[in-house]
mmCIF file of C-alpha atoms in Angstrom:
data_model
loop_
_atom_site.group_PDB
_atom_site.id
_atom_site.type_symbol
_atom_site.label_atom_id
_atom_site.label_comp_id
_atom_site.label_asym_id
_atom_site.label_seq_id
_atom_site.Cartn_x
_atom_site.Cartn_y
_atom_site.Cartn_z
ATOM 1 C CA GLY A 124 -27.800 -2.016 5.054
ATOM 2 C CA ASN A 125 -25.962 -2.542 1.593
ATOM 3 C CA SER A 126 -24.502 -5.956 0.881
ATOM 4 C CA VAL A 127 -23.849 -8.207 -2.048
ATOM 5 C CA THR A 128 -23.423 -12.053 -1.982
ATOM 6 C CA GLN A 129 -21.842 -13.885 -5.042
ATOM 7 C CA MET A 130 -21.492 -17.552 -5.411
ATOM 8 C CA GLU A 131 -18.209 -19.036 -4.114
ATOM 9 C CA GLY A 132 -15.715 -20.423 -6.512
ATOM 10 C CA PRO A 133 -13.464 -21.167 -7.968
ATOM 11 C CA VAL A 134 -15.314 -22.201 -11.381
ATOM 12 C CA THR A 135 -13.918 -24.379 -13.783
ATOM 13 C CA LEU A 136 -15.429 -24.609 -17.399
ATOM 14 C CA SER A 137 -14.313 -25.932 -20.580
ATOM 15 C CA GLU A 138 -14.076 -23.688 -23.351
ATOM 16 C CA GLU A 139 -17.755 -22.938 -25.042
ATOM 17 C CA ALA A 140 -19.525 -24.082 -22.011
ATOM 18 C CA PHE A 141 -22.403 -21.920 -20.798
ATOM 19 C CA LEU A 142 -21.657 -19.681 -17.679
ATOM 20 C CA THR A 143 -23.688 -18.328 -15.030
ATOM 21 C CA ILE A 144 -22.296 -16.607 -11.676
ATOM 22 C CA ASN A 145 -25.048 -15.976 -9.078
ATOM 23 C CA CYS A 146 -25.396 -12.512 -7.436
ATOM 24 C CA THR A 147 -27.904 -11.481 -4.936
ATOM 25 C CA TYR A 148 -27.900 -8.213 -3.316
ATOM 26 C CA THR A 149 -29.594 -6.309 -0.189
ATOM 27 C CA ALA A 150 -29.969 -2.770 -0.642
ATOM 28 C CA THR A 151 -31.612 0.435 0.794
ATOM 29 C CA GLY A 152 -32.892 2.728 -1.812
ATOM 30 C CA TYR A 153 -32.345 2.458 -5.578
ATOM 31 C CA PRO A 154 -29.132 0.697 -6.205
ATOM 32 C CA SER A 155 -27.224 0.440 -9.575
ATOM 33 C CA LEU A 156 -25.585 -2.920 -9.999
ATOM 34 C CA PHE A 157 -22.374 -3.644 -11.688
ATOM 35 C CA TRP A 158 -20.048 -6.515 -12.819
ATOM 36 C CA TYR A 159 -16.533 -5.867 -12.748
ATOM 37 C CA VAL A 160 -13.661 -8.141 -13.904
ATOM 38 C CA GLN A 161 -10.118 -8.653 -12.826
ATOM 39 C CA TYR A 162 -7.681 -10.281 -15.105
ATOM 40 C CA PRO A 163 -4.386 -11.759 -13.463
ATOM 41 C CA GLY A 164 -1.997 -8.964 -12.353
ATOM 42 C CA GLU A 165 -4.369 -6.169 -13.092
ATOM 43 C CA GLY A 166 -6.926 -3.917 -11.510
ATOM 44 C CA LEU A 167 -10.741 -4.044 -11.790
ATOM 45 C CA GLN A 168 -12.291 -3.356 -15.130
ATOM 46 C CA LEU A 169 -16.059 -2.410 -15.368
ATOM 47 C CA LEU A 170 -17.633 -5.346 -17.414
ATOM 48 C CA LEU A 171 -21.249 -4.249 -17.303
ATOM 49 C CA LYS A 172 -23.838 -2.326 -15.156
ATOM 50 C CA ALA A 173 -27.530 -1.631 -14.948
ATOM 51 C CA THR A 174 -28.867 1.475 -13.205
ATOM 52 C CA LYS A 175 -32.729 0.331 -12.805
ATOM 53 C CA ALA A 176 -34.870 -2.738 -12.427
ATOM 54 C CA ASP A 177 -35.522 -5.015 -15.524
ATOM 55 C CA ASP A 178 -32.450 -3.174 -17.433
ATOM 56 C CA LYS A 179 -29.991 -5.826 -18.914
ATOM 57 C CA GLY A 180 -26.301 -4.967 -18.969
ATOM 58 C CA SER A 181 -24.200 -6.551 -21.580
ATOM 59 C CA ASN A 182 -20.672 -6.449 -23.016
ATOM 60 C CA LYS A 183 -18.444 -8.970 -24.688
ATOM 61 C CA GLY A 184 -21.005 -11.679 -24.725
ATOM 62 C CA PHE A 185 -21.743 -11.329 -20.918
ATOM 63 C CA GLU A 186 -25.159 -10.187 -19.762
ATOM 64 C CA ALA A 187 -26.974 -9.537 -16.428
ATOM 65 C CA THR A 188 -30.553 -8.780 -15.844
ATOM 66 C CA TYR A 189 -31.331 -6.532 -12.837
ATOM 67 C CA ARG A 190 -34.099 -8.276 -10.969
ATOM 68 C CA LYS A 191 -35.906 -6.393 -8.364
ATOM 69 C CA GLU A 192 -38.337 -8.979 -7.533
ATOM 70 C CA THR A 193 -35.506 -11.564 -6.544
ATOM 71 C CA THR A 194 -32.972 -8.938 -5.744
ATOM 72 C CA SER A 195 -30.535 -10.616 -8.246
ATOM 73 C CA PHE A 196 -28.123 -9.715 -10.928
ATOM 74 C CA HIS A 197 -26.747 -13.004 -12.138
ATOM 75 C CA LEU A 198 -24.005 -12.946 -14.741
ATOM 76 C CA GLU A 199 -24.221 -15.232 -17.879
ATOM 77 C CA LYS A 200 -22.432 -15.896 -21.020
ATOM 78 C CA GLY A 201 -23.369 -18.439 -23.442
ATOM 79 C CA SER A 202 -19.926 -19.901 -24.695
ATOM 80 C CA VAL A 203 -16.810 -18.846 -22.814
ATOM 81 C CA GLN A 204 -13.231 -18.663 -23.871
ATOM 82 C CA VAL A 205 -9.981 -19.254 -22.357
ATOM 83 C CA SER A 206 -9.373 -15.543 -22.370
ATOM 84 C CA ASP A 207 -12.388 -15.024 -19.844
ATOM 85 C CA SER A 208 -10.449 -16.762 -17.324
ATOM 86 C CA ALA A 209 -10.415 -14.114 -14.364
ATOM 87 C CA VAL A 210 -12.060 -13.140 -11.178
ATOM 88 C CA TYR A 211 -15.640 -11.379 -11.586
ATOM 89 C CA PHE A 212 -16.958 -9.170 -8.894
ATOM 90 C CA CYS A 213 -20.607 -8.286 -8.442
ATOM 91 C CA ALA A 214 -21.163 -4.660 -6.772
ATOM 92 C CA LEU A 215 -23.721 -2.215 -6.094
ATOM 93 C CA SER A 216 -23.949 1.430 -5.521
ATOM 94 C CA ASP A 217 -26.340 2.971 -3.281
ATOM 95 C CA GLY A 218 -27.719 5.399 -5.704
ATOM 96 C CA THR A 219 -27.261 8.328 -3.324
ATOM 97 C CA GLY A 220 -24.795 10.201 -5.140
ATOM 98 C CA ALA A 221 -22.225 9.375 -2.507
ATOM 99 C CA ASN A 222 -20.942 6.768 -5.120
ATOM 100 C CA ASN A 223 -19.655 4.140 -2.504
ATOM 101 C CA LEU A 224 -19.599 0.555 -4.186
ATOM 102 C CA PHE A 225 -20.243 -2.502 -2.057
ATOM 103 C CA PHE A 226 -18.619 -5.690 -3.401
ATOM 104 C CA GLY A 227 -19.062 -9.202 -3.345
ATOM 105 C CA THR A 228 -16.131 -11.489 -2.399
ATOM 106 C CA GLY A 229 -15.428 -12.330 -6.058
ATOM 107 C CA THR A 230 -15.612 -15.566 -8.090
ATOM 108 C CA ARG A 231 -12.667 -16.982 -9.723
ATOM 109 C CA LEU A 232 -13.378 -18.602 -13.170
ATOM 110 C CA THR A 233 -10.892 -20.651 -15.128
ATOM 111 C CA VAL A 234 -11.536 -21.811 -18.737
ATOM 112 C CA ILE A 235 -9.729 -24.740 -19.942
ATOM 113 C CA PRO A 236 -9.145 -25.599 -23.667
ATOM 114 C CA GLU B 98 -5.574 2.057 -20.776
ATOM 115 C CA THR B 99 -8.066 2.669 -17.767
ATOM 116 C CA GLY B 100 -7.015 6.339 -17.421
ATOM 117 C CA VAL B 101 -5.811 5.731 -13.802
ATOM 118 C CA THR B 102 -2.310 4.669 -13.254
ATOM 119 C CA GLN B 103 -0.471 3.572 -9.987
ATOM 120 C CA THR B 104 2.962 3.476 -8.900
ATOM 121 C CA PRO B 105 4.778 1.516 -7.916
ATOM 122 C CA ARG B 106 3.164 -1.760 -9.201
ATOM 123 C CA HIS B 107 5.110 -3.670 -6.679
ATOM 124 C CA LEU B 108 6.634 -2.784 -3.133
ATOM 125 C CA VAL B 109 8.391 -4.721 -0.383
ATOM 126 C CA MET B 110 9.023 -2.966 2.739
ATOM 127 C CA GLY B 111 10.171 -3.721 6.251
ATOM 128 C CA MET B 112 7.863 -2.709 9.348
ATOM 129 C CA THR B 113 10.047 0.096 10.054
ATOM 130 C CA ASN B 114 10.066 1.601 6.586
ATOM 131 C CA LYS B 115 8.103 4.559 5.443
ATOM 132 C CA LYS B 116 6.913 4.480 1.958
ATOM 133 C CA SER B 117 4.194 6.128 -0.291
ATOM 134 C CA LEU B 118 1.753 4.696 -2.961
ATOM 135 C CA LYS B 119 0.903 7.249 -5.800
ATOM 136 C CA CYS B 120 -2.343 7.244 -7.811
ATOM 137 C CA GLU B 121 -2.987 9.416 -10.813
ATOM 138 C CA GLN B 122 -6.038 9.885 -12.963
ATOM 139 C CA HIS B 123 -6.358 11.427 -16.203
ATOM 140 C CA LEU B 124 -10.326 11.192 -16.495
ATOM 141 C CA GLY B 125 -11.364 14.691 -15.138
ATOM 142 C CA HIS B 126 -12.941 12.951 -12.330
ATOM 143 C CA ASN B 127 -13.516 14.676 -9.073
ATOM 144 C CA ALA B 128 -13.645 11.666 -6.571
ATOM 145 C CA MET B 129 -10.836 9.261 -5.780
ATOM 146 C CA TYR B 130 -10.907 6.307 -3.561
ATOM 147 C CA TRP B 131 -8.193 3.920 -1.824
ATOM 148 C CA TYR B 132 -9.114 -0.192 -1.445
ATOM 149 C CA LYS B 133 -7.398 -2.903 -0.063
ATOM 150 C CA GLN B 134 -7.832 -6.269 -1.616
ATOM 151 C CA SER B 135 -6.834 -9.256 0.426
ATOM 152 C CA ALA B 136 -7.147 -12.749 -0.628
ATOM 153 C CA LYS B 137 -10.626 -14.261 0.109
ATOM 154 C CA LYS B 138 -12.067 -11.029 1.385
ATOM 155 C CA PRO B 139 -14.281 -8.476 -0.312
ATOM 156 C CA LEU B 140 -12.616 -5.237 -1.259
ATOM 157 C CA GLU B 141 -12.361 -3.009 1.579
ATOM 158 C CA LEU B 142 -12.867 0.776 0.886
ATOM 159 C CA MET B 143 -10.344 2.666 2.899
ATOM 160 C CA PHE B 144 -10.612 6.179 2.019
ATOM 161 C CA VAL B 145 -12.767 8.612 -0.424
ATOM 162 C CA TYR B 146 -11.773 12.057 -1.452
ATOM 163 C CA ASN B 147 -14.390 14.140 -3.187
ATOM 164 C CA PHE B 148 -12.919 17.336 -4.591
ATOM 165 C CA LYS B 149 -9.842 16.915 -2.678
ATOM 166 C CA GLU B 150 -11.682 16.692 0.747
ATOM 167 C CA GLN B 151 -11.686 13.566 2.596
ATOM 168 C CA THR B 152 -15.430 12.197 2.952
ATOM 169 C CA GLU B 153 -14.801 8.752 4.155
ATOM 170 C CA ASN B 154 -12.551 6.882 6.488
ATOM 171 C CA ASN B 155 -13.631 3.482 7.189
ATOM 172 C CA SER B 156 -11.735 2.923 10.618
ATOM 173 C CA VAL B 157 -8.491 2.690 8.931
ATOM 174 C CA PRO B 158 -5.418 2.369 11.339
ATOM 175 C CA SER B 159 -3.374 5.692 11.491
ATOM 176 C CA ARG B 160 -0.337 3.823 9.823
ATOM 177 C CA PHE B 161 -1.978 4.568 6.569
ATOM 178 C CA SER B 162 -2.205 8.274 5.840
ATOM 179 C CA PRO B 163 -3.889 9.453 2.583
ATOM 180 C CA GLU B 164 -3.096 12.621 0.847
ATOM 181 C CA CYS B 165 -5.071 14.373 -2.055
ATOM 182 C CA PRO B 166 -3.462 17.619 -3.146
ATOM 183 C CA ASN B 167 -5.718 17.894 -6.184
ATOM 184 C CA SER B 168 -8.549 16.125 -7.954
ATOM 185 C CA SER B 169 -6.024 14.115 -10.276
ATOM 186 C CA HIS B 170 -3.563 12.834 -7.613
ATOM 187 C CA LEU B 171 -4.035 10.712 -4.489
ATOM 188 C CA PHE B 172 -1.188 9.457 -2.258
ATOM 189 C CA LEU B 173 -1.219 6.755 0.478
ATOM 190 C CA HIS B 174 1.418 7.198 2.924
ATOM 191 C CA LEU B 175 2.720 4.097 4.673
ATOM 192 C CA HIS B 176 4.704 3.765 8.169
ATOM 193 C CA THR B 177 5.370 1.184 10.461
ATOM 194 C CA LEU B 178 3.182 -1.368 8.891
ATOM 195 C CA GLN B 179 2.332 -4.859 9.985
ATOM 196 C CA PRO B 180 2.818 -8.074 7.839
ATOM 197 C CA GLU B 181 -1.121 -8.360 7.765
ATOM 198 C CA ASP B 182 -1.070 -5.187 5.723
ATOM 199 C CA SER B 183 0.176 -7.177 2.931
ATOM 200 C CA ALA B 184 -2.537 -6.914 0.346
ATOM 201 C CA LEU B 185 -3.103 -5.161 -3.299
ATOM 202 C CA TYR B 186 -3.965 -1.600 -2.866
ATOM 203 C CA LEU B 187 -6.299 -0.447 -5.522
ATOM 204 C CA CYS B 188 -6.990 3.232 -6.317
ATOM 205 C CA ALA B 189 -10.056 4.405 -8.279
ATOM 206 C CA SER B 190 -11.869 7.504 -9.611
ATOM 207 C CA SER B 191 -15.319 8.436 -10.479
ATOM 208 C CA VAL B 192 -17.643 11.371 -11.163
ATOM 209 C CA ARG B 193 -19.417 11.743 -7.915
ATOM 210 C CA GLU B 194 -22.851 12.493 -8.883
ATOM 211 C CA VAL B 195 -26.294 10.533 -8.923
ATOM 212 C CA GLY B 196 -26.663 8.278 -11.821
ATOM 213 C CA GLU B 197 -22.773 8.137 -12.652
ATOM 214 C CA GLU B 198 -21.500 5.936 -10.190
ATOM 215 C CA THR B 199 -19.081 3.842 -12.227
ATOM 216 C CA GLN B 200 -15.639 3.682 -10.685
ATOM 217 C CA TYR B 201 -12.346 3.312 -12.638
ATOM 218 C CA PHE B 202 -9.781 1.454 -11.125
ATOM 219 C CA GLY B 203 -5.922 1.486 -11.749
ATOM 220 C CA PRO B 204 -3.932 -1.635 -11.796
ATOM 221 C CA GLY B 205 -3.136 -1.601 -8.099
ATOM 222 C CA THR B 206 0.195 -1.630 -5.965
ATOM 223 C CA ARG B 207 1.133 -5.192 -4.792
ATOM 224 C CA LEU B 208 2.431 -4.576 -1.122
ATOM 225 C CA LEU B 209 4.341 -7.064 0.789
ATOM 226 C CA VAL B 210 5.425 -6.136 4.506
ATOM 227 C CA LEU B 211 8.275 -8.066 5.852
#
C-alpha cells in the first residue's frame, strides 16, 4: 500500500540553524512526492514537489530530493527564519491519476530568535 | 490567495444542530476533496468528487453528507455530530489527471461540537 512516515516533532531551532525533516515512503507504482506547509490558522500550502527519482524540488530556500533507493524525500533548509515556524507535511500521490494524496502526521517546527 | 475559499472559518454547534460547510474553488479544477484534520493524526481523506461525481467515500459516517452541485462548489452537510467530530475540515481541489497531482487547499473550517 501507500504510506508516508515523517519524523516526529516538535522541532525547535534557533534562527539561522540548519533544518532537516526526515520523510520516508512506501508506495506501489511511481509516486510523486510533496512537502506541504501549514502556517498557524491556515490551510495547507504546497511548498515543493518532485515527480520522479532524483528530481530535486525547491522553493523559498527549502529543498528535497526524491531518492528511490532509500525511499526518502527529506526536507532541508540551510538557514531557517522565525517566519518558517509552521507544521510541515510530507505526502505522496500514487501516480495513477486518481490524485489521492497520502500524508504523514506532520512535523511542527518552531524557530526562535 | 490560494484560489480555494471556505466558509465559515469557525463554527460551534450542538449535537442536535444541522449546519453546512461551503467550499469554492476559482482555479478551474475538476476534482474537489474534503479532509478532516485532527490533532496528532494524519490528514484523513473523507470524500472525493471528480466532475461532480463522488468517486471516494472513505467509510465516513452518514452524519456527514457531501454535495457537489458543480465543479466549483462543494458542501459538507453536518447533522447530529459527536464531540469527537471536532476538528479542522479542509477542502482542496486539483486537476485530476496523471502528472498533475498537486492539490490546492482552502484555509479550513475549525469546527467545535459541544
